[in-house]
mmCIF file of C-alpha atoms in Angstrom:
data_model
loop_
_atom_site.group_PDB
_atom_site.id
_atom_site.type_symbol
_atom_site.label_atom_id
_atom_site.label_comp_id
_atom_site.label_asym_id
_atom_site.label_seq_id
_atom_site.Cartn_x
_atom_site.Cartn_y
_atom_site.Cartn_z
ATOM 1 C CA UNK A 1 -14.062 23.738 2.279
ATOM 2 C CA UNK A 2 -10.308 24.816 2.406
ATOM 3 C CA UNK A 3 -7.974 24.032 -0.449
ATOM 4 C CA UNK A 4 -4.763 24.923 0.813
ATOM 5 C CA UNK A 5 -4.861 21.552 0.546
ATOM 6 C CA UNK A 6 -3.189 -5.211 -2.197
ATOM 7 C CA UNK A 7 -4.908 -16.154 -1.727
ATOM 8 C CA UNK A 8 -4.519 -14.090 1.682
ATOM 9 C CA UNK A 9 -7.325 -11.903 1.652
ATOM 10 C CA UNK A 10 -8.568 -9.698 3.710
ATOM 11 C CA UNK A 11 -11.173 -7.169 3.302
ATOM 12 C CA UNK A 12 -10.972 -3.705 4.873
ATOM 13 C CA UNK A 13 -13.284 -0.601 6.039
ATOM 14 C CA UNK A 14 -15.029 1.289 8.669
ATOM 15 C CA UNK A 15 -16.093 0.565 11.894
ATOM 16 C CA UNK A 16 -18.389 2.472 13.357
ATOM 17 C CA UNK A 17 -19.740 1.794 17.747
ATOM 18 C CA UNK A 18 -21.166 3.987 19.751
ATOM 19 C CA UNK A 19 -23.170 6.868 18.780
ATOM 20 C CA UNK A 20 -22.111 8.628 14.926
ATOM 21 C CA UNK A 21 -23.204 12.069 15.256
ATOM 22 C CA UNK A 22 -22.417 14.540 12.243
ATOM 23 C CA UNK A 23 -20.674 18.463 13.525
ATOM 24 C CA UNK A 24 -19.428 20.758 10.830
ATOM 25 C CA UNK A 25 -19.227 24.619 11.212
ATOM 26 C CA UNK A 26 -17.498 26.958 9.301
ATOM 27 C CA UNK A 27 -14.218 28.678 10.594
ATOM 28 C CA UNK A 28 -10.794 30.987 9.128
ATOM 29 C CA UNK A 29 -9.086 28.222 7.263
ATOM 30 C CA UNK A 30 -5.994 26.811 9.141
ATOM 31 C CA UNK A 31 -2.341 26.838 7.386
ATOM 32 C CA UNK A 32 -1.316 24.874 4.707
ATOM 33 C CA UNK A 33 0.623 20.844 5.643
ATOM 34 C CA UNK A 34 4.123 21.577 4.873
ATOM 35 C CA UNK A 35 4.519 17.863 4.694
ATOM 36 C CA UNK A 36 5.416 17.359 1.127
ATOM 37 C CA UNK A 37 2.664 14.837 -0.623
ATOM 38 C CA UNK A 38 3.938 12.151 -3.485
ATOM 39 C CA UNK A 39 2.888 12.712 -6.477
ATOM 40 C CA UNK A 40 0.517 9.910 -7.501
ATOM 41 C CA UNK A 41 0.055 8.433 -11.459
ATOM 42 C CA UNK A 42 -1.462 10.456 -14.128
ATOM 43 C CA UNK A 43 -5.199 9.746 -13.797
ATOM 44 C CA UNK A 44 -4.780 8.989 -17.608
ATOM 45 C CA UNK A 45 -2.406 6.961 -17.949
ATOM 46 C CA UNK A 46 -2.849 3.370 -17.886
ATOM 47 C CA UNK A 47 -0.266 0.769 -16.655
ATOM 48 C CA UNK A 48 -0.112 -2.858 -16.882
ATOM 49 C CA UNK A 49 -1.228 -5.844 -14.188
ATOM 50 C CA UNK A 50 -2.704 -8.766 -13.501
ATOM 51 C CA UNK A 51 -5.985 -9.108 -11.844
ATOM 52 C CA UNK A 52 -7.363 -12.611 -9.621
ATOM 53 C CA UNK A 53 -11.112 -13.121 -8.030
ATOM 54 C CA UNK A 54 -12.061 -14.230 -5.036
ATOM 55 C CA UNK A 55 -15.512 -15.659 -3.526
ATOM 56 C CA UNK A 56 -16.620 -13.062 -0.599
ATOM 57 C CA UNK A 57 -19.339 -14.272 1.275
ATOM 58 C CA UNK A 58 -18.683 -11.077 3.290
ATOM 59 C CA UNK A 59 -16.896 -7.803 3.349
ATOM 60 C CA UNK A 60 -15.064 -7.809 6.600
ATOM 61 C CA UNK A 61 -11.946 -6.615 8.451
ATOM 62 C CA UNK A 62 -8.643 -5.567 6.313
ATOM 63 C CA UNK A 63 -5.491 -4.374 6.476
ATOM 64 C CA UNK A 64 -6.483 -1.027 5.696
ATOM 65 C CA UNK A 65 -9.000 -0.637 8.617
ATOM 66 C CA UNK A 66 -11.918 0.063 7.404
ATOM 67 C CA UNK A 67 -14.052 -2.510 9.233
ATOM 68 C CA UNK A 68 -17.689 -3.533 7.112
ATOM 69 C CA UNK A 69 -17.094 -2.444 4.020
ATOM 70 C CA UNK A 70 -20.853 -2.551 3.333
ATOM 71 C CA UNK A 71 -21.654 -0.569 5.985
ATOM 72 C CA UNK A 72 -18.905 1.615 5.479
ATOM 73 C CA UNK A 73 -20.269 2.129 1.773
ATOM 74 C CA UNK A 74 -17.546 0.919 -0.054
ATOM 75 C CA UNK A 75 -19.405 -2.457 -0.815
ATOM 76 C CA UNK A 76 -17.932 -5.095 -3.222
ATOM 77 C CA UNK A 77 -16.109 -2.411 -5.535
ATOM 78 C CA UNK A 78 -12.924 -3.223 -3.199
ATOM 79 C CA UNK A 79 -9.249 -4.786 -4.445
ATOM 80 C CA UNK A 80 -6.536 -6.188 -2.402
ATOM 81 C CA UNK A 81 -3.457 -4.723 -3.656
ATOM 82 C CA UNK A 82 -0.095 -6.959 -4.298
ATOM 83 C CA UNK A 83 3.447 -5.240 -2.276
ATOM 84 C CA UNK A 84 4.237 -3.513 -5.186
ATOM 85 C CA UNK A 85 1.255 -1.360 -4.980
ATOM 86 C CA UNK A 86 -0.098 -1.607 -1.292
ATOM 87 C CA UNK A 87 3.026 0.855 -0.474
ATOM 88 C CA UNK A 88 2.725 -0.664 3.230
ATOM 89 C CA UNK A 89 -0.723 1.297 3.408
ATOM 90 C CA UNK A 90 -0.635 4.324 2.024
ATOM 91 C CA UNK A 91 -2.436 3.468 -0.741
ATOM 92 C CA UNK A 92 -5.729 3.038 1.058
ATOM 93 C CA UNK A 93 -8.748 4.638 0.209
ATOM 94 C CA UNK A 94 -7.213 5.021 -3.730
ATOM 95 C CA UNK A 95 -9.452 4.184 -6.736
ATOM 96 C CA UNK A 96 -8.243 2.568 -9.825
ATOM 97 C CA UNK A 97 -9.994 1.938 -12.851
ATOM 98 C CA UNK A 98 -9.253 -1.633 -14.500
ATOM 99 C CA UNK A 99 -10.262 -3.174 -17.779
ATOM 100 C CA UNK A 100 -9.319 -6.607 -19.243
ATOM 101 C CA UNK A 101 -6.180 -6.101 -21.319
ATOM 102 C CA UNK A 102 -6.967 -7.927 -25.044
ATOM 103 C CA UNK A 103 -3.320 -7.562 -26.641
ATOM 104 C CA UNK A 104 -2.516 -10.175 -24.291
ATOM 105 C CA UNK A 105 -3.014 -13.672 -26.282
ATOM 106 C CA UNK A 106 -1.557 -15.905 -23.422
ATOM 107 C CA UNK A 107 -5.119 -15.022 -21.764
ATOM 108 C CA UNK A 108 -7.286 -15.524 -24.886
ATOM 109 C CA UNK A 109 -9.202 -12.435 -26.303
ATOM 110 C CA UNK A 110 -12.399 -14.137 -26.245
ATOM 111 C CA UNK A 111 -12.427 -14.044 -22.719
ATOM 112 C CA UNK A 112 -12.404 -10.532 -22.043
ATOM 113 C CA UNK A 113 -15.141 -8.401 -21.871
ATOM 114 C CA UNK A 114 -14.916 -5.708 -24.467
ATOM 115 C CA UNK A 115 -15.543 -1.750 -23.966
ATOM 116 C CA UNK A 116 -16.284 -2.262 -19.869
ATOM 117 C CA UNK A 117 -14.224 -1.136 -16.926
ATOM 118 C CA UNK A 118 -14.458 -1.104 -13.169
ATOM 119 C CA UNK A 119 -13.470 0.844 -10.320
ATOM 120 C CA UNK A 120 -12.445 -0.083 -7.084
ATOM 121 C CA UNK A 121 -11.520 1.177 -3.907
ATOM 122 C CA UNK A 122 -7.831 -0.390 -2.638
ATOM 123 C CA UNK A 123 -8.927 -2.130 1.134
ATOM 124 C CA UNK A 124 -6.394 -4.520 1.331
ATOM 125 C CA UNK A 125 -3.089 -6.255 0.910
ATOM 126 C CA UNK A 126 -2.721 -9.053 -1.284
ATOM 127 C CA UNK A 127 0.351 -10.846 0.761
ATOM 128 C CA UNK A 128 3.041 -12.432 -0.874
ATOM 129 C CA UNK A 129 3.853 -16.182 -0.879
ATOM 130 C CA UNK A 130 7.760 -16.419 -1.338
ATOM 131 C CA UNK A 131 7.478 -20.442 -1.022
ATOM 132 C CA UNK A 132 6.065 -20.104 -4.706
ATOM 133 C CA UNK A 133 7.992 -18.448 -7.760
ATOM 134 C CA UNK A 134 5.960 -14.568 -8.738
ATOM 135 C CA UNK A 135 5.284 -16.150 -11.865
ATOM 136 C CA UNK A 136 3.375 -19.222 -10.405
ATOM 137 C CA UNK A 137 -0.514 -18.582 -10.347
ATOM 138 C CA UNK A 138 0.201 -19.029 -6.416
ATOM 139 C CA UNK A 139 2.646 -16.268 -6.466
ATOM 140 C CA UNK A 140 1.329 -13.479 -8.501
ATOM 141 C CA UNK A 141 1.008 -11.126 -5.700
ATOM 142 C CA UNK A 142 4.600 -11.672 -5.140
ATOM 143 C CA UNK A 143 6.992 -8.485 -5.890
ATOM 144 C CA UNK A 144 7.634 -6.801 -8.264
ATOM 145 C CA UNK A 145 4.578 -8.286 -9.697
ATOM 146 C CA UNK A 146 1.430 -5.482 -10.152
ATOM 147 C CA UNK A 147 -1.608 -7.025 -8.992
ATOM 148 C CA UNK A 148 -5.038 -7.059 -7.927
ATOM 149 C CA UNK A 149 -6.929 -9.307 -5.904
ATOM 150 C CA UNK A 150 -11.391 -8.550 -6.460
ATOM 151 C CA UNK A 151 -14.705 -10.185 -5.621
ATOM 152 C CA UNK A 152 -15.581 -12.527 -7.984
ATOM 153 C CA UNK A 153 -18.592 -10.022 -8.725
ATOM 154 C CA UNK A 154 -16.424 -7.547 -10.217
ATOM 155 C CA UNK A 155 -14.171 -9.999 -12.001
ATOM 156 C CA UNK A 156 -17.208 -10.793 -14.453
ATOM 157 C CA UNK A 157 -17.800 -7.344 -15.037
ATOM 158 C CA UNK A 158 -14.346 -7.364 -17.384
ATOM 159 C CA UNK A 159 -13.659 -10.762 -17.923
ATOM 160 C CA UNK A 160 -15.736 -13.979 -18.397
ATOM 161 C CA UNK A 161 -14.275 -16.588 -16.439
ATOM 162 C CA UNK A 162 -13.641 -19.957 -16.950
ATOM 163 C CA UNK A 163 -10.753 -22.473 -15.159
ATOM 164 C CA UNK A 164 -7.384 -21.711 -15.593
ATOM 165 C CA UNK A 165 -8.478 -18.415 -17.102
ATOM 166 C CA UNK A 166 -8.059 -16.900 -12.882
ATOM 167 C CA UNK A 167 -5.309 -15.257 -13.913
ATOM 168 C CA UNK A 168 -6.498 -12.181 -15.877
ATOM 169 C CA UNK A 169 -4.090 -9.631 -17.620
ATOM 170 C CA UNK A 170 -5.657 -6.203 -17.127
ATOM 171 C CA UNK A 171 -4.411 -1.832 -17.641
ATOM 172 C CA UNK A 172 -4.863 0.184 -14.833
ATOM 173 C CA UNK A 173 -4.816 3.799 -14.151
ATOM 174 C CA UNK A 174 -5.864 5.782 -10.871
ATOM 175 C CA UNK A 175 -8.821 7.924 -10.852
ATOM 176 C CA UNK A 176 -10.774 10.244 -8.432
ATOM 177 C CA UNK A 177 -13.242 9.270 -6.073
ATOM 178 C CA UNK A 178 -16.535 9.563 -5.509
ATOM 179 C CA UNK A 179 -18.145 9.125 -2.281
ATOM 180 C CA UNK A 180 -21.749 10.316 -0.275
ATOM 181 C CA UNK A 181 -21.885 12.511 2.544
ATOM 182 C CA UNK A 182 -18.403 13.906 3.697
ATOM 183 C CA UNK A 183 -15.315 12.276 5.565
ATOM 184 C CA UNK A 184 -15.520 10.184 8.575
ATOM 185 C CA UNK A 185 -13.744 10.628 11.008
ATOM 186 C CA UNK A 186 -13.707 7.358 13.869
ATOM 187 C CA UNK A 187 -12.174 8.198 17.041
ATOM 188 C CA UNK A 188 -10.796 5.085 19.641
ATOM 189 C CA UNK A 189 -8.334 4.767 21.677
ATOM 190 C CA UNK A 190 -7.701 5.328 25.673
ATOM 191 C CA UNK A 191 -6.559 8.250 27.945
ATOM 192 C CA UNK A 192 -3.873 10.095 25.615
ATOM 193 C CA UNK A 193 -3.485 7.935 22.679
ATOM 194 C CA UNK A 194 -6.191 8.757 20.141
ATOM 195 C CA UNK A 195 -6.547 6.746 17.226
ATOM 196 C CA UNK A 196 -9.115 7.931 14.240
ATOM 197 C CA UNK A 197 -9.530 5.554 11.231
ATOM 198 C CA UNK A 198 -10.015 8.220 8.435
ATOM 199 C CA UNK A 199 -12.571 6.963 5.830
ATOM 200 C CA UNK A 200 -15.064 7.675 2.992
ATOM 201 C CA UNK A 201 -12.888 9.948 1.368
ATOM 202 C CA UNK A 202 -13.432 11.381 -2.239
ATOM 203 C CA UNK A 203 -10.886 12.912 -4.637
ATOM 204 C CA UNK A 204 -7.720 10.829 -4.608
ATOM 205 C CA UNK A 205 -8.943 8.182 -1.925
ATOM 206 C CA UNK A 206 -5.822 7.975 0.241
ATOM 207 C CA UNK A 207 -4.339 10.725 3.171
ATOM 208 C CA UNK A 208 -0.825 11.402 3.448
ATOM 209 C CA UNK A 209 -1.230 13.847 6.687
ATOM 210 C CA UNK A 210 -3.554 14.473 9.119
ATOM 211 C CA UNK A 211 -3.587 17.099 12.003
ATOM 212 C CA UNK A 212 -5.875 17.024 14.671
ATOM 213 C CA UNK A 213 -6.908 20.193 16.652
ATOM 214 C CA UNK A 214 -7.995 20.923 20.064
ATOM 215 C CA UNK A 215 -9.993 24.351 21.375
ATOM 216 C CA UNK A 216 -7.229 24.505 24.036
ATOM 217 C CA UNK A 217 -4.257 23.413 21.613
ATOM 218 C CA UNK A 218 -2.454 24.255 18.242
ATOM 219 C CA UNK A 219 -2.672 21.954 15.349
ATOM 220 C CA UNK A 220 -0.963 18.218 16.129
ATOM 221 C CA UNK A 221 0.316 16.516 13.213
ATOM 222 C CA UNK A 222 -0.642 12.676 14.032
ATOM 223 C CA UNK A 223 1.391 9.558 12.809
ATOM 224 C CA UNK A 224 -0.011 6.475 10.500
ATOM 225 C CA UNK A 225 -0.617 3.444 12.968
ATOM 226 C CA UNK A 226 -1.552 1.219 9.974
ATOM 227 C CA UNK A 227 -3.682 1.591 6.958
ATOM 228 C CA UNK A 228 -6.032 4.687 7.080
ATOM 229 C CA UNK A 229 -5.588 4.983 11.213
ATOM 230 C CA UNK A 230 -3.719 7.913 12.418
ATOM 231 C CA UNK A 231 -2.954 8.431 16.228
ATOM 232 C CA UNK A 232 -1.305 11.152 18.423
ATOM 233 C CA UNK A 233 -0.384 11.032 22.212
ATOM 234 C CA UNK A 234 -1.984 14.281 23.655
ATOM 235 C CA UNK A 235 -4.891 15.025 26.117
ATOM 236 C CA UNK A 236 -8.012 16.240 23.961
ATOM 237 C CA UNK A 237 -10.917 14.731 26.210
ATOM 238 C CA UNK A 238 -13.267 17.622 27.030
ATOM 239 C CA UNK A 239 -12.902 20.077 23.573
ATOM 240 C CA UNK A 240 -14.192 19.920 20.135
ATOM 241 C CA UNK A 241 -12.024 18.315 17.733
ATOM 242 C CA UNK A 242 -10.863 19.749 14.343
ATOM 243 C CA UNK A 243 -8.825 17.681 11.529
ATOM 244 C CA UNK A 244 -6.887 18.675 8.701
ATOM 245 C CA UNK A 245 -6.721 15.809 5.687
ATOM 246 C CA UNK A 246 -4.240 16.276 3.059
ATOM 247 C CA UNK A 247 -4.578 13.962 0.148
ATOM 248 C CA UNK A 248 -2.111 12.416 -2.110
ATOM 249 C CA UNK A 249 -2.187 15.399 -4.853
ATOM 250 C CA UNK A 250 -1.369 17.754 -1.915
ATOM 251 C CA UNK A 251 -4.859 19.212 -1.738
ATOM 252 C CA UNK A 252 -6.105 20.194 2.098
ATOM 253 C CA UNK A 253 -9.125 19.941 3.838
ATOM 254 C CA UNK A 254 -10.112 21.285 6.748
ATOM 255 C CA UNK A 255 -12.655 20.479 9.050
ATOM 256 C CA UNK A 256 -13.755 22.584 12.255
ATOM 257 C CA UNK A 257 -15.382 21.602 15.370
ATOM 258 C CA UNK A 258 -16.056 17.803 14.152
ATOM 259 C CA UNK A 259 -16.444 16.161 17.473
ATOM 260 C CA UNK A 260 -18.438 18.459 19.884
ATOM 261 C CA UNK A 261 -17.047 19.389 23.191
ATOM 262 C CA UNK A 262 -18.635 16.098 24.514
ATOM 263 C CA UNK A 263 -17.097 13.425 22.017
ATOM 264 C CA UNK A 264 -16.242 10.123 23.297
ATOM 265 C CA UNK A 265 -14.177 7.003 22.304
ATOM 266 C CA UNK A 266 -16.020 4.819 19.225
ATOM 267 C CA UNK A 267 -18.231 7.060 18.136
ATOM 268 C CA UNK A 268 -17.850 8.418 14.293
ATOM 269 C CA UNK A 269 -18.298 12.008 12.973
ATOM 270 C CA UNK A 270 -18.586 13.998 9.534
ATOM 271 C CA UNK A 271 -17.266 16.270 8.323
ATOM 272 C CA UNK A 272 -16.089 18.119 4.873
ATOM 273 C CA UNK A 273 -15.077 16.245 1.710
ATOM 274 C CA UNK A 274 -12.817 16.951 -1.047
ATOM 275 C CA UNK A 275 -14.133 17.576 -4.532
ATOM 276 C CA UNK A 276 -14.301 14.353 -6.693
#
């Protein structure tokens, strides 16, 4: 491994058709991004929101992507993230840790769950309702409001709830994360547009720049389409596929000769994963 490194709910995570085949060989590292990366929260330092539930009777589709989150191994320890926070999709793949906040009378101690904590994954966007005021329980994913949107499974982890107690006052702070296996890497698309949704990815969660690399080309920085899906317009049928990842703390990894020569559209691949 190189180093030069937010109801209208959705759910989001990986799809994975075709065939998922796992390449990873060792080669020189490749240079450093020289996209500059944002610098995300302190992991310690916790920050105040607000935190709803929702019933999931599945874990499907999202505006980050990311297809079956089951499947995709993110399961129900997913958030939707309010406008403030989604960041239009960068956020993706983030963790947070949340716990019930207890200085907060308006919510009623007694209905907090003491000492416990959660984390989740950020998978979707909690959209806004402007027909309803951001303090309205209706509007609370409305900006500038901070707020997150989890199964109901979750919820009860933190907080024990009860009606009109939906509403729950909570501290967050990000933290790294941990994931199985390395990075996926899910390649679609037609003729010269490749898309890959980028996925299962430990240490800060979300990707601020990818690069993709042919055997017969240089490295191709590739634009966000939406969420965790990057694309490029370029010809790489035909040659094993390397990717750069750069994460949020400006950390790189590099991956070499992913896809094999033979890859094909819908199929998934492996390769490295950051530290977590």
């Amino acid at each position: 491994m190189s180093r030069t490194l937010t109801l209208n709910i959705f759910v989001f995570t990986l799809v994975i058709s075709g065939a998922t085949s796992h390449y990873s060989s060792p080669s020189p590292p490749a240079a450093p991004s020289s996209q500059n990366a944002p610098e995300p929260p302190p992991a310690a330092e916790w920050l105040f929101a607000h935190a709803t539930h929702y019933a999931a009777s599945d874990a499907l589709g999202g505006a980050c992507g990311y297809g079956d989150l089951i499947k995709g191994g993110y399961g129900m320890a997913t958030a939707a993230l309010s406008d403030a926070l989604f960041g239009r999709g960068q956020i993706c793949g983030a963790c947070f840790e949340l716990r019930c906040r207890e200085e907060e009378a308006a919510f009623d101690r007694r209905w907090c769950i003491s000492g416990n904590s959660i984390a989740v994954t950020a998978t979707n966007f909690c959209a806004p309702n402007y027909g309803l005021e951001a303090e309205s329980l209706g509007g609370h994913c409305n900006p500038p409001k901070q707020h997150f949107v989890v199964p109901i499974e979750a919820f009860e982890k933190i907080g024990i709830w009860k009606a009109g107690s939906g509403n729950m006052p909570v501290q967050f702070r990000r933290i790294k994360c941990r994931r199985e296996g390395g990075i996926r890497f899910t390649i679609t698309g037609s003729g010269i547009f490749i898309s890959v949704l980028i996925s299962n990815v430990a240490g800060m969660g979300d990707i601020v720049a990818v690069k993709v690399k042919g055997s017969r080309t240089g490295w191709l920085p590739m634009g966000r389409n939406w969420g965790q899906n990057w694309h490029v317009n370029a010809l790489l049928q035909n040659q094993p596929l390397s990717f750069e990842v750069m994460g949020s703390d400006g950390i790189t990894v590099t991956s070499y000769n992913v896809a094999p020569k033979d890859w094909s559209f819908g199929q998934t691949f492996q390769g490295k994963q950051f530290e977590s």
